[in-house]
Amino acid sequence: MKNTPKRPPAGLPDKQTLLAFLRDAGSAEKTDIARHFGLKGGDRRALREMIRELEADGELGKRGRKGFSPSGALPPVGVADVVERDVDGEMYVRLVEASEDAPRALLMPDNSGRTGPAPGMGDRLLVKFSQGAEGWEARLVKKLDSERTRVLGVIRKSNREVRVEPVDRRSKDVLLVPHAQAEGLKDGDLVLAAIEKGAQRYGPKRGKILETIGREDDARAASLIAIHSHGVPTGFSEAVEQEAGDQELPSLKGREDLRDIPLITIDPADARDHDDAVYAQRDEDPKNEGGWIVWVAIADVAAYVRPNTHLDREAREKGNSTYFPDRVEPMLPERLSNGLCSLKEGENRATMAVRMVFDKDGKKVGHKFVRGLMRSHAKLSYEQAQAAIDGAPDETTGPIMEAILYPLWNAYRTMLKGRLKRSPLQIESAERRIRMTDGEITSIEPRVSLEAHRLIEEMMIQANVCAAETLEKHKTPLLYRVHDAPSQEKLFNLADFLGTIGKPWTKGEPATTKRFNKLLDETRETEHAEVVNEVVLRTQMQAIYSPENVGHFGLNLDRYAHFTSPIRRYSDLIVHRGLIRALGLGKDGLTDREMAELPAIAEHVVMTERRSMAAERDAMDRYIAAFLEDRVGATFTGRITGVTRFGLFIRLDETGADGLVPVSTLGNEYFTHDDRSHALVGERSGLRWTLGRTVEVKLREATPVTGGLLFEMLSEPGPRDPNAPSARLGMRARGAKDGGYPKRGGPGNKPRNGKKPSGGLKGVRKGKRR
């Protein structure tokens, strides 16, 4: 609902008039603004330039994908989600279309009773926004979503009552279950319960058990909880399994015979699906002396998963495969994902392959897609291939060193010249791997980045570029993988932080990957290396899918699409179908209906990707908490990776586990949050806890069912900043105790065992989302 002002006389507005219009309208897209002011031709171009200038000045911010609104402003009326609740029970909402750094609003209590039961976490509301004495306030008009009434929790039984305690650590709702319904339930059962309609407005709500899904002490509980908490689709319908079982390997008809090309697969040691294979050879063309031919062959999933079939509909609904330490929820049935679509050694497989040509400087000078039949000549793990190149071949790699492995590595080192010239973003990402035996965690180890990983990564990136270029050339719509440049607001925040550690960063200068990489290189061997890496990571936007191209900032590419993993990503299958249609490679290409639906498909697969990422992250948190449960009371070294007004997030060196030191445990004074320097500062002493600092902590609490870790700080705070202004004594944030520091959790922030949100561009090794 937007309060659109009366249309003014036609003509380009000045900046203040434009901002006034947006304040009244709440938000608007460029086309809406141009229509409102009656702009055409050159005036529209001038409007775009004015909007860019207002963005650069920090006066204008994005609202949704295409909309704009005054920075820090909220519309008079809007749709918002309840996103946080503090220890006092006060709730905060955020606009549905808003970014994560958009302002929250305090949900004011409704005492009229006209809006029904009080809202809870996750509810979607229609609210009126207004400026209050302490910030934005929201007044409830009505609840919009009555379907969010399911709770995943653990049964807790006592003589007096049976409770369902939610596994989501952001929720404080506990359901009471009538004893008549609790027969057969045991303490510790994982259940899915519904909040009974008409439950009392205050006090515990009544619940109805819908399903028992497992036990909290089950070794697979962490992934089960994550799957149900995030709504990850599981299993396949009978119709899909039947369609998968009826599939057969295509013949050579309409395909090129690539079986003599010695393609090989290089994957994680425990991989069961192999969707890409590679081969390289010297280019014998005298015009390309020192150049290389690189083949990338991808499983031809489109040959089996055809548009508007049961297989296709369920694959679209899932969007992608979801990976947990103990299980995989695949996008396709096993008959395909681990069978006909997996490029198994020595077996004929349908493929969509690209032949790429690179010159001696690593520049791609040509490519061609073919639909063929291939046969993998070897199945290697990353470690196996790396060991062979490092001088320790085994019985599998020894015989193929000269013909396959050495040419692959030499081609990659040539391609590396082009990559270095392109200068993609070089953010370091410390990842951990959980090793499990018989359902039990045996170790948590850092993932080692090998040259073999980077070889496959670069070859996959170039194949993805070829797909985007080919579809653009043939004017075939496609799903791009886009990664926008950082927003002006994030760049200004980065500049403010760098100023606190003495690193200059000109705010008006455009952000480029080379500029970020120069900053990272200059600080790599300094005490600020990790904190700068972390802050640069948080400055980045998230990569998404879109039918509209804005380029890929992190990879520094003008056009990019996902082509190389159609077994586990629906976006890649759509790109395969586009290539089939554009190049006339069959009748199973992209349909007219799919072309019309591309915006909706893009929005859906972005949602499923984020759903899977959240589920995978939550499962990892729970497994780590289970692993550390026996070590409560032990001390660990770690690093401060997050500074908020409700505490410090610590990442342990040993396991990479993240946990919270509540601000209430840091000392006998009130700590203020200096967001400019990412520090908590003692109000009286000026002592500081800063982002990136190495500390020692004691594990106080590990809760596997929620994945929460609580630490006690053992280190001493850092000294006062001599350049900082004197603190204003006596000031207290709303909700602070008279004793001098706020209650655990703090107003409007996460629960006491909350987790630091992840963000920014993820790593780009094969198997990761880029």
Short mmCIF file of N, CA and C in Angstrom, two decimals, residues 266-274 338 342 379-380 433 766:
data_model
loop_
_atom_site.label_atom_id
_atom_site.label_comp_id
_atom_site.label_asym_id
_atom_site.label_seq_id
_atom_site.Cartn_x
_atom_site.Cartn_y
_atom_site.Cartn_z
N ILE A 266 37.60 -35.44 -11.29
CA ILE A 266 38.37 -35.13 -10.07
C ILE A 266 37.37 -34.54 -9.08
N ASP A 267 37.12 -35.25 -7.99
CA ASP A 267 36.06 -34.89 -7.05
C ASP A 267 36.52 -35.16 -5.62
N PRO A 268 35.72 -34.75 -4.62
CA PRO A 268 36.02 -35.15 -3.24
C PRO A 268 36.07 -36.66 -3.13
N ALA A 269 36.87 -37.17 -2.19
CA ALA A 269 37.09 -38.61 -2.07
C ALA A 269 35.79 -39.36 -1.81
N ASP A 270 34.82 -38.73 -1.12
CA ASP A 270 33.58 -39.42 -0.78
C ASP A 270 32.43 -39.09 -1.74
N ALA A 271 32.73 -38.46 -2.88
CA ALA A 271 31.68 -38.08 -3.83
C ALA A 271 31.04 -39.31 -4.45
N ARG A 272 29.72 -39.25 -4.58
CA ARG A 272 28.99 -40.34 -5.22
C ARG A 272 28.46 -39.93 -6.59
N ASP A 273 28.22 -38.63 -6.79
CA ASP A 273 27.77 -38.16 -8.10
C ASP A 273 28.91 -37.37 -8.74
N HIS A 274 29.18 -37.70 -9.97
CA HIS A 274 30.28 -37.06 -10.71
C HIS A 274 29.66 -36.36 -11.93
N ASN A 338 23.12 -40.70 -8.94
CA ASN A 338 24.27 -41.59 -8.73
C ASN A 338 24.35 -42.66 -9.81
N SER A 342 25.67 -39.73 -13.52
CA SER A 342 26.98 -39.68 -12.90
C SER A 342 28.02 -40.21 -13.88
N LYS A 379 38.76 -42.07 -12.41
CA LYS A 379 38.07 -41.35 -11.32
C LYS A 379 39.11 -41.06 -10.24
N LEU A 380 39.40 -39.77 -10.04
CA LEU A 380 40.41 -39.37 -9.06
C LEU A 380 39.78 -38.49 -7.98
N ARG A 433 35.54 -29.25 8.05
CA ARG A 433 34.90 -30.48 7.60
C ARG A 433 34.65 -31.38 8.80
N LYS A 766 35.19 -25.63 -6.38
CA LYS A 766 34.16 -26.50 -6.90
C LYS A 766 33.37 -27.11 -5.75
#
